[in-house]
mmCIF file of N, CA and C and ligand atoms in Angstrom:
data_model
loop_
_atom_site.group_PDB
_atom_site.id
_atom_site.type_symbol
_atom_site.label_atom_id
_atom_site.label_comp_id
_atom_site.label_asym_id
_atom_site.label_seq_id
_atom_site.Cartn_x
_atom_site.Cartn_y
_atom_site.Cartn_z
ATOM 1 N N MET A 1 113.986 94.728 108.529
ATOM 2 C CA MET A 1 113.073 95.772 108.997
ATOM 3 C C MET A 1 112.814 95.566 110.495
ATOM 4 N N PRO A 2 112.856 96.632 111.302
ATOM 5 C CA PRO A 2 112.527 96.496 112.717
ATOM 6 C C PRO A 2 111.100 95.990 112.893
ATOM 7 N N GLN A 3 110.824 95.438 114.076
ATOM 8 C CA GLN A 3 109.512 94.840 114.292
ATOM 9 C C GLN A 3 108.391 95.859 114.364
ATOM 10 N N ASP A 4 108.690 97.081 114.700
ATOM 11 C CA ASP A 4 107.630 98.074 114.735
ATOM 12 C C ASP A 4 108.057 99.260 113.889
ATOM 13 N N GLN A 5 107.449 99.357 112.743
ATOM 14 C CA GLN A 5 107.847 100.406 111.813
ATOM 15 C C GLN A 5 106.654 100.807 110.988
ATOM 16 N N SER A 6 106.631 102.045 110.620
ATOM 17 C CA SER A 6 105.558 102.548 109.786
ATOM 18 C C SER A 6 106.008 102.519 108.331
ATOM 19 N N VAL A 7 105.164 102.009 107.470
ATOM 20 C CA VAL A 7 105.499 101.885 106.060
ATOM 21 C C VAL A 7 104.371 102.492 105.252
ATOM 22 N N SER A 8 104.698 103.300 104.288
ATOM 23 C CA SER A 8 103.690 103.827 103.379
ATOM 24 C C SER A 8 103.985 103.324 101.984
ATOM 25 N N ALA A 9 103.155 102.479 101.483
ATOM 26 C CA ALA A 9 103.349 101.948 100.139
ATOM 27 C C ALA A 9 102.070 101.278 99.703
ATOM 28 N N SER A 10 101.849 101.227 98.423
ATOM 29 C CA SER A 10 100.681 100.524 97.935
ATOM 30 C C SER A 10 101.067 99.151 97.404
ATOM 31 N N LEU A 11 102.350 98.947 97.100
ATOM 32 C CA LEU A 11 102.802 97.662 96.598
ATOM 33 C C LEU A 11 103.660 97.013 97.668
ATOM 34 N N ILE A 12 103.064 96.160 98.448
ATOM 35 C CA ILE A 12 103.753 95.541 99.570
ATOM 36 C C ILE A 12 103.733 94.037 99.371
ATOM 37 N N ARG A 13 104.876 93.431 99.553
ATOM 38 C CA ARG A 13 104.976 91.976 99.487
ATOM 39 C C ARG A 13 105.213 91.439 100.888
ATOM 40 N N ARG A 14 104.909 90.174 101.098
ATOM 41 C CA ARG A 14 105.128 89.574 102.413
ATOM 42 C C ARG A 14 106.583 89.758 102.847
ATOM 43 N N SER A 15 107.501 89.664 101.890
ATOM 44 C CA SER A 15 108.919 89.780 102.220
ATOM 45 C C SER A 15 109.308 91.197 102.661
ATOM 46 N N ASP A 16 108.443 92.180 102.429
ATOM 47 C CA ASP A 16 108.703 93.545 102.890
ATOM 48 C C ASP A 16 108.378 93.713 104.365
ATOM 49 N N LEU A 17 107.676 92.751 104.944
ATOM 50 C CA LEU A 17 107.251 92.835 106.335
ATOM 51 C C LEU A 17 108.125 91.922 107.189
ATOM 52 N N PRO A 18 108.223 92.204 108.486
ATOM 53 C CA PRO A 18 109.042 91.350 109.346
ATOM 54 C C PRO A 18 108.403 89.973 109.516
ATOM 55 N N ASP A 19 109.218 88.991 109.898
ATOM 56 C CA ASP A 19 108.679 87.648 110.174
ATOM 57 C C ASP A 19 107.729 87.695 111.363
ATOM 58 N N ALA A 20 108.073 88.526 112.344
ATOM 59 C CA ALA A 20 107.236 88.636 113.538
ATOM 60 C C ALA A 20 107.208 90.097 113.988
ATOM 61 N N GLY A 21 106.092 90.497 114.578
ATOM 62 C CA GLY A 21 105.977 91.855 115.089
ATOM 63 C C GLY A 21 104.764 92.562 114.526
ATOM 64 N N ILE A 22 104.668 93.823 114.872
ATOM 65 C CA ILE A 22 103.509 94.623 114.482
ATOM 66 C C ILE A 22 103.997 95.844 113.713
ATOM 67 N N VAL A 23 103.353 96.111 112.588
ATOM 68 C CA VAL A 23 103.712 97.274 111.783
ATOM 69 C C VAL A 23 102.453 98.086 111.502
ATOM 70 N N SER A 24 102.652 99.357 111.240
ATOM 71 C CA SER A 24 101.546 100.175 110.743
ATOM 72 C C SER A 24 101.813 100.443 109.270
ATOM 73 N N LEU A 25 100.766 100.389 108.489
ATOM 74 C CA LEU A 25 100.873 100.599 107.052
ATOM 75 C C LEU A 25 99.812 101.588 106.601
ATOM 76 N N MET A 26 100.099 102.279 105.526
ATOM 77 C CA MET A 26 99.087 103.065 104.811
ATOM 78 C C MET A 26 98.836 102.323 103.510
ATOM 79 N N VAL A 27 97.615 101.850 103.334
ATOM 80 C CA VAL A 27 97.308 101.040 102.155
ATOM 81 C C VAL A 27 95.994 101.515 101.537
ATOM 82 N N PRO A 28 95.819 101.265 100.248
ATOM 83 C CA PRO A 28 94.538 101.631 99.631
ATOM 84 C C PRO A 28 93.464 100.604 99.974
ATOM 85 N N ILE A 29 92.391 101.071 100.577
ATOM 86 C CA ILE A 29 91.228 100.230 100.861
ATOM 87 C C ILE A 29 90.001 100.978 100.376
ATOM 88 N N ASN A 30 89.227 100.331 99.533
ATOM 89 C CA ASN A 30 88.020 100.945 98.974
ATOM 90 C C ASN A 30 88.319 102.330 98.384
ATOM 91 N N GLY A 31 89.499 102.443 97.747
ATOM 92 C CA GLY A 31 89.847 103.666 97.039
ATOM 93 C C GLY A 31 90.445 104.771 97.882
ATOM 94 N N GLU A 32 90.646 104.532 99.169
ATOM 95 C CA GLU A 32 91.224 105.575 100.031
ATOM 96 C C GLU A 32 92.424 105.025 100.776
ATOM 97 N N MET A 33 93.473 105.849 100.896
ATOM 98 C CA MET A 33 94.620 105.433 101.697
ATOM 99 C C MET A 33 94.162 105.355 103.152
ATOM 100 N N THR A 34 94.452 104.234 103.770
ATOM 101 C CA THR A 34 93.912 103.918 105.087
ATOM 102 C C THR A 34 95.016 103.411 105.993
ATOM 103 N N ALA A 35 95.016 103.874 107.232
ATOM 104 C CA ALA A 35 96.000 103.413 108.216
ATOM 105 C C ALA A 35 95.540 102.081 108.796
ATOM 106 N N ILE A 36 96.416 101.084 108.707
ATOM 107 C CA ILE A 36 96.091 99.789 109.285
ATOM 108 C C ILE A 36 97.238 99.291 110.161
ATOM 109 N N ILE A 37 96.915 98.313 110.971
ATOM 110 C CA ILE A 37 97.878 97.608 111.820
ATOM 111 C C ILE A 37 97.989 96.198 111.256
ATOM 112 N N VAL A 38 99.204 95.707 111.103
ATOM 113 C CA VAL A 38 99.390 94.324 110.658
ATOM 114 C C VAL A 38 100.254 93.599 111.681
ATOM 115 N N GLN A 39 99.724 92.500 112.190
ATOM 116 C CA GLN A 39 100.510 91.644 113.068
ATOM 117 C C GLN A 39 101.081 90.518 112.219
ATOM 118 N N CYS A 40 102.390 90.416 112.210
ATOM 119 C CA CYS A 40 103.082 89.402 111.413
ATOM 120 C C CYS A 40 103.500 88.267 112.345
ATOM 121 N N ASP A 41 103.121 87.065 111.977
ATOM 122 C CA ASP A 41 103.458 85.894 112.782
ATOM 123 C C ASP A 41 103.750 84.750 111.816
ATOM 124 N N GLY A 42 104.959 84.729 111.290
ATOM 125 C CA GLY A 42 105.308 83.733 110.280
ATOM 126 C C GLY A 42 104.459 83.923 109.043
ATOM 127 N N ALA A 43 103.802 82.858 108.624
ATOM 128 C CA ALA A 43 102.966 82.934 107.428
ATOM 129 C C ALA A 43 101.635 83.629 107.704
ATOM 130 N N THR A 44 101.317 83.829 108.975
ATOM 131 C CA THR A 44 100.029 84.423 109.343
ATOM 132 C C THR A 44 100.142 85.939 109.450
ATOM 133 N N LEU A 45 99.223 86.621 108.787
ATOM 134 C CA LEU A 45 99.110 88.073 108.916
ATOM 135 C C LEU A 45 97.707 88.385 109.416
ATOM 136 N N ARG A 46 97.621 89.163 110.499
ATOM 137 C CA ARG A 46 96.324 89.637 110.986
ATOM 138 C C ARG A 46 96.341 91.156 110.860
ATOM 139 N N ALA A 47 95.236 91.720 110.406
ATOM 140 C CA ALA A 47 95.221 93.172 110.190
ATOM 141 C C ALA A 47 93.919 93.776 110.690
ATOM 142 N N TRP A 48 94.041 95.010 111.157
ATOM 143 C CA TRP A 48 92.893 95.778 111.620
ATOM 144 C C TRP A 48 93.072 97.226 111.188
ATOM 145 N N LEU A 49 91.989 97.964 111.145
ATOM 146 C CA LEU A 49 92.115 99.406 110.952
ATOM 147 C C LEU A 49 92.879 99.976 112.136
ATOM 148 N N ASN A 50 93.701 100.961 111.880
ATOM 149 C CA ASN A 50 94.464 101.603 112.952
ATOM 150 C C ASN A 50 93.606 102.707 113.559
ATOM 151 N N ALA A 51 92.524 102.271 114.186
ATOM 152 C CA ALA A 51 91.563 103.206 114.783
ATOM 153 C C ALA A 51 90.922 102.520 115.984
ATOM 154 N N CYS A 52 91.085 103.099 117.139
ATOM 155 C CA CYS A 52 90.504 102.540 118.353
ATOM 156 C C CYS A 52 88.987 102.722 118.331
ATOM 157 N N PRO A 53 88.224 101.695 118.688
ATOM 158 C CA PRO A 53 86.761 101.846 118.685
ATOM 159 C C PRO A 53 86.254 102.842 119.726
ATOM 160 N N HIS A 54 87.081 103.231 120.689
ATOM 161 C CA HIS A 54 86.624 104.174 121.706
ATOM 162 C C HIS A 54 86.399 105.554 121.101
ATOM 163 N N GLU A 55 87.464 106.194 120.622
ATOM 164 C CA GLU A 55 87.313 107.538 120.036
ATOM 165 C C GLU A 55 87.904 107.636 118.643
ATOM 166 N N GLY A 56 88.252 106.506 118.075
ATOM 167 C CA GLY A 56 88.757 106.508 116.703
ATOM 168 C C GLY A 56 90.199 106.935 116.546
ATOM 169 N N ARG A 57 90.901 107.075 117.656
ATOM 170 C CA ARG A 57 92.302 107.505 117.547
ATOM 171 C C ARG A 57 93.173 106.356 117.064
ATOM 172 N N ARG A 58 94.322 106.717 116.471
ATOM 173 C CA ARG A 58 95.293 105.698 116.066
ATOM 174 C C ARG A 58 95.771 104.930 117.295
ATOM 175 N N MET A 59 96.111 103.683 117.085
ATOM 176 C CA MET A 59 96.553 102.832 118.185
ATOM 177 C C MET A 59 98.030 103.014 118.493
ATOM 178 N N ASP A 60 98.818 103.530 117.548
ATOM 179 C CA ASP A 60 100.240 103.724 117.814
ATOM 180 C C ASP A 60 100.455 105.113 118.419
ATOM 181 N N TYR A 61 101.388 105.187 119.369
ATOM 182 C CA TYR A 61 101.611 106.480 120.034
ATOM 183 C C TYR A 61 102.467 107.413 119.195
ATOM 184 N N VAL A 62 103.290 106.888 118.339
ATOM 185 C CA VAL A 62 103.894 107.588 117.199
ATOM 186 C C VAL A 62 103.809 106.574 116.063
ATOM 187 N N PRO A 63 103.838 107.011 114.814
ATOM 188 C CA PRO A 63 103.636 106.052 113.731
ATOM 189 C C PRO A 63 104.561 104.829 113.833
ATOM 190 N N GLY A 64 103.939 103.666 113.926
ATOM 191 C CA GLY A 64 104.693 102.423 113.960
ATOM 192 C C GLY A 64 105.147 101.974 115.327
ATOM 193 N N LYS A 65 104.859 102.731 116.365
ATOM 194 C CA LYS A 65 105.265 102.370 117.731
ATOM 195 C C LYS A 65 104.015 102.065 118.544
ATOM 196 N N PHE A 66 103.943 100.822 119.024
ATOM 197 C CA PHE A 66 102.756 100.357 119.733
ATOM 198 C C PHE A 66 103.098 99.952 121.157
ATOM 199 N N LEU A 67 102.116 100.086 122.027
ATOM 200 C CA LEU A 67 102.249 99.571 123.386
ATOM 201 C C LEU A 67 101.730 98.135 123.385
ATOM 202 N N ILE A 68 102.587 97.213 123.800
ATOM 203 C CA ILE A 68 102.211 95.802 123.867
ATOM 204 C C ILE A 68 102.341 95.356 125.314
ATOM 205 N N ASP A 69 101.296 94.743 125.844
ATOM 206 C CA ASP A 69 101.321 94.187 127.198
ATOM 207 C C ASP A 69 100.962 92.707 127.079
ATOM 208 N N LYS A 70 101.961 91.883 127.279
ATOM 209 C CA LYS A 70 101.805 90.438 127.076
ATOM 210 C C LYS A 70 101.296 90.213 125.653
ATOM 211 N N GLN A 71 100.143 89.634 125.477
ATOM 212 C CA GLN A 71 99.620 89.380 124.122
ATOM 213 C C GLN A 71 98.510 90.361 123.785
ATOM 214 N N ASN A 72 98.613 91.573 124.327
ATOM 215 C CA ASN A 72 97.578 92.579 124.094
ATOM 216 C C ASN A 72 98.169 93.843 123.501
ATOM 217 N N LEU A 73 97.398 94.449 122.620
ATOM 218 C CA LEU A 73 97.747 95.740 122.044
ATOM 219 C C LEU A 73 96.991 96.799 122.847
ATOM 220 N N VAL A 74 97.712 97.768 123.393
ATOM 221 C CA VAL A 74 97.109 98.744 124.291
ATOM 222 C C VAL A 74 97.020 100.096 123.588
ATOM 223 N N CYS A 75 95.833 100.677 123.597
ATOM 224 C CA CYS A 75 95.648 102.005 122.994
ATOM 225 C C CYS A 75 96.377 103.038 123.848
ATOM 226 N N ALA A 76 97.193 103.829 123.193
ATOM 227 C CA ALA A 76 98.000 104.805 123.917
ATOM 228 C C ALA A 76 97.152 105.948 124.479
ATOM 229 N N ALA A 77 95.949 106.153 123.955
ATOM 230 C CA ALA A 77 95.149 107.302 124.390
ATOM 231 C C ALA A 77 94.539 107.098 125.774
ATOM 232 N N HIS A 78 93.798 106.009 125.963
ATOM 233 C CA HIS A 78 93.100 105.811 127.242
ATOM 234 C C HIS A 78 93.259 104.404 127.782
ATOM 235 N N GLY A 79 94.142 103.616 127.196
ATOM 236 C CA GLY A 79 94.507 102.336 127.774
ATOM 237 C C GLY A 79 93.636 101.142 127.456
ATOM 238 N N ALA A 80 92.740 101.232 126.498
ATOM 239 C CA ALA A 80 91.969 100.041 126.133
ATOM 240 C C ALA A 80 92.938 98.954 125.666
ATOM 241 N N SER A 81 92.641 97.712 126.067
ATOM 242 C CA SER A 81 93.540 96.600 125.778
ATOM 243 C C SER A 81 92.854 95.592 124.858
ATOM 244 N N PHE A 82 93.516 95.280 123.741
ATOM 245 C CA PHE A 82 92.931 94.407 122.705
ATOM 246 C C PHE A 82 93.791 93.161 122.545
ATOM 247 N N ARG A 83 93.138 91.987 122.542
ATOM 248 C CA ARG A 83 93.870 90.747 122.309
ATOM 249 C C ARG A 83 94.438 90.751 120.893
ATOM 250 N N LEU A 84 95.721 90.431 120.772
ATOM 251 C CA LEU A 84 96.329 90.349 119.445
ATOM 252 C C LEU A 84 95.798 89.148 118.665
ATOM 253 N N ALA A 85 95.271 88.162 119.363
ATOM 254 C CA ALA A 85 94.750 86.981 118.675
ATOM 255 C C ALA A 85 93.543 87.302 117.813
ATOM 256 N N ASP A 86 92.711 88.260 118.280
ATOM 257 C CA ASP A 86 91.463 88.503 117.540
ATOM 258 C C ASP A 86 90.986 89.959 117.571
ATOM 259 N N GLY A 87 91.735 90.846 118.214
ATOM 260 C CA GLY A 87 91.371 92.262 118.222
ATOM 261 C C GLY A 87 90.261 92.623 119.188
ATOM 262 N N PHE A 88 89.876 91.681 120.062
ATOM 263 C CA PHE A 88 88.776 91.935 121.007
ATOM 264 C C PHE A 88 89.278 92.740 122.198
ATOM 265 N N CYS A 89 88.506 93.747 122.599
ATOM 266 C CA CYS A 89 88.886 94.601 123.720
ATOM 267 C C CYS A 89 88.460 93.939 125.032
ATOM 268 N N THR A 90 89.443 93.680 125.893
ATOM 269 C CA THR A 90 89.176 92.995 127.156
ATOM 270 C C THR A 90 89.117 93.935 128.341
ATOM 271 N N SER A 91 89.626 95.163 128.184
ATOM 272 C CA SER A 91 89.535 96.125 129.285
ATOM 273 C C SER A 91 89.676 97.540 128.736
ATOM 274 N N GLY A 92 89.184 98.493 129.531
ATOM 275 C CA GLY A 92 89.261 99.887 129.103
ATOM 276 C C GLY A 92 87.896 100.419 128.709
ATOM 277 N N PRO A 93 87.852 101.645 128.201
ATOM 278 C CA PRO A 93 86.570 102.319 127.952
ATOM 279 C C PRO A 93 85.726 101.708 126.840
ATOM 280 N N CYS A 94 86.301 100.862 126.005
ATOM 281 C CA CYS A 94 85.514 100.227 124.941
ATOM 282 C C CYS A 94 85.513 98.704 125.108
ATOM 283 N N ARG A 95 85.587 98.258 126.348
ATOM 284 C CA ARG A 95 85.559 96.822 126.657
ATOM 285 C C ARG A 95 84.357 96.169 125.962
ATOM 286 N N GLY A 96 84.619 95.021 125.348
ATOM 287 C CA GLY A 96 83.565 94.287 124.650
ATOM 288 C C GLY A 96 83.474 94.613 123.167
ATOM 289 N N GLU A 97 84.117 95.697 122.726
ATOM 290 C CA GLU A 97 84.151 96.009 121.297
ATOM 291 C C GLU A 97 85.402 95.388 120.690
ATOM 292 N N SER A 98 85.587 95.564 119.399
ATOM 293 C CA SER A 98 86.741 94.978 118.717
ATOM 294 C C SER A 98 87.333 95.959 117.723
ATOM 295 N N LEU A 99 88.631 95.799 117.487
ATOM 296 C CA LEU A 99 89.239 96.505 116.370
ATOM 297 C C LEU A 99 88.572 96.003 115.091
ATOM 298 N N ARG A 100 88.447 96.883 114.102
ATOM 299 C CA ARG A 100 87.775 96.488 112.856
ATOM 300 C C ARG A 100 88.743 95.691 111.973
ATOM 301 N N PRO A 101 88.397 94.450 111.658
ATOM 302 C CA PRO A 101 89.328 93.604 110.905
ATOM 303 C C PRO A 101 89.504 94.050 109.454
ATOM 304 N N VAL A 102 90.694 93.795 108.949
ATOM 305 C CA VAL A 102 91.040 94.055 107.555
ATOM 306 C C VAL A 102 91.476 92.725 106.943
ATOM 307 N N SER A 103 90.931 92.375 105.820
ATOM 308 C CA SER A 103 91.332 91.153 105.119
ATOM 309 C C SER A 103 92.657 91.379 104.409
ATOM 310 N N VAL A 104 93.502 90.366 104.411
ATOM 311 C CA VAL A 104 94.788 90.417 103.722
ATOM 312 C C VAL A 104 94.878 89.196 102.823
ATOM 313 N N TRP A 105 95.247 89.397 101.568
ATOM 314 C CA TRP A 105 95.477 88.272 100.672
ATOM 315 C C TRP A 105 96.574 88.636 99.694
ATOM 316 N N GLN A 106 97.114 87.603 99.084
ATOM 317 C CA GLN A 106 98.209 87.805 98.145
ATOM 318 C C GLN A 106 97.682 87.694 96.726
ATOM 319 N N ALA A 107 97.928 88.737 95.941
ATOM 320 C CA ALA A 107 97.517 88.726 94.531
ATOM 321 C C ALA A 107 98.431 87.793 93.741
ATOM 322 N N GLU A 108 98.018 87.419 92.539
ATOM 323 C CA GLU A 108 98.849 86.561 91.696
ATOM 324 C C GLU A 108 100.212 87.179 91.444
ATOM 325 N N SER A 109 100.283 88.511 91.454
ATOM 326 C CA SER A 109 101.549 89.208 91.237
ATOM 327 C C SER A 109 102.489 89.091 92.430
ATOM 328 N N GLY A 110 101.978 88.587 93.558
ATOM 329 C CA GLY A 110 102.794 88.462 94.764
ATOM 330 C C GLY A 110 102.607 89.612 95.737
ATOM 331 N N GLU A 111 101.928 90.669 95.284
ATOM 332 C CA GLU A 111 101.700 91.801 96.180
ATOM 333 C C GLU A 111 100.549 91.500 97.127
ATOM 334 N N LEU A 112 100.641 92.085 98.308
ATOM 335 C CA LEU A 112 99.550 91.924 99.278
ATOM 336 C C LEU A 112 98.439 92.900 98.935
ATOM 337 N N ARG A 113 97.230 92.460 99.156
ATOM 338 C CA ARG A 113 96.050 93.304 98.979
ATOM 339 C C ARG A 113 95.293 93.339 100.299
ATOM 340 N N PHE A 114 94.586 94.439 100.514
ATOM 341 C CA PHE A 114 93.897 94.638 101.789
ATOM 342 C C PHE A 114 92.471 95.077 101.507
ATOM 343 N N GLY A 115 91.561 94.597 102.318
ATOM 344 C CA GLY A 115 90.168 94.957 102.116
ATOM 345 C C GLY A 115 89.427 95.030 103.428
ATOM 346 N N CYS A 116 88.379 95.806 103.427
ATOM 347 C CA CYS A 116 87.597 95.993 104.641
ATOM 348 C C CYS A 116 86.151 96.220 104.209
ATOM 349 N N ALA A 117 85.243 95.524 104.850
ATOM 350 C CA ALA A 117 83.836 95.734 104.540
ATOM 351 C C ALA A 117 83.465 97.164 104.890
ATOM 352 N N GLU A 118 82.697 97.810 104.021
ATOM 353 C CA GLU A 118 82.280 99.180 104.303
ATOM 354 C C GLU A 118 81.230 99.157 105.399
ATOM 355 N N SER A 119 81.304 100.146 106.300
ATOM 356 C CA SER A 119 80.338 100.172 107.411
ATOM 357 C C SER A 119 79.133 100.990 107.042
HETATM 358 S S1 FES B 1 90.801 106.241 121.984
HETATM 359 FE FE1 FES B 1 91.563 104.255 122.515
HETATM 360 S S2 FES B 1 90.991 103.970 124.570
HETATM 361 FE FE2 FES B 1 90.247 105.946 124.058
#
């Protein structure tokens, strides 16, 4: 699988994702299909809602295609820059805010599950 690709599925295994890179997924969270971003780094998966805290727009400029500047994810709409390490915005119109984190865990069946605290 290419490093930046959009995937729509509810049954996703770690092996369905790249070893490294960023993907966008549509997954069920709290009963609703939700767009998320997953950063794959070996055994580590970091995930956030695919919604910029500035105006709520998707972070990818087309599904699965992201702007990356060094170790930062850049919002295609107005250029806010978020550290990939923790989703914190270091510059742009929502500086000081963060992407909303999504929990990722592996079910006993081997499928990945995703969760997000309700706001
Ligand atoms: S919507 Fe992301 S910077 Fe404005």
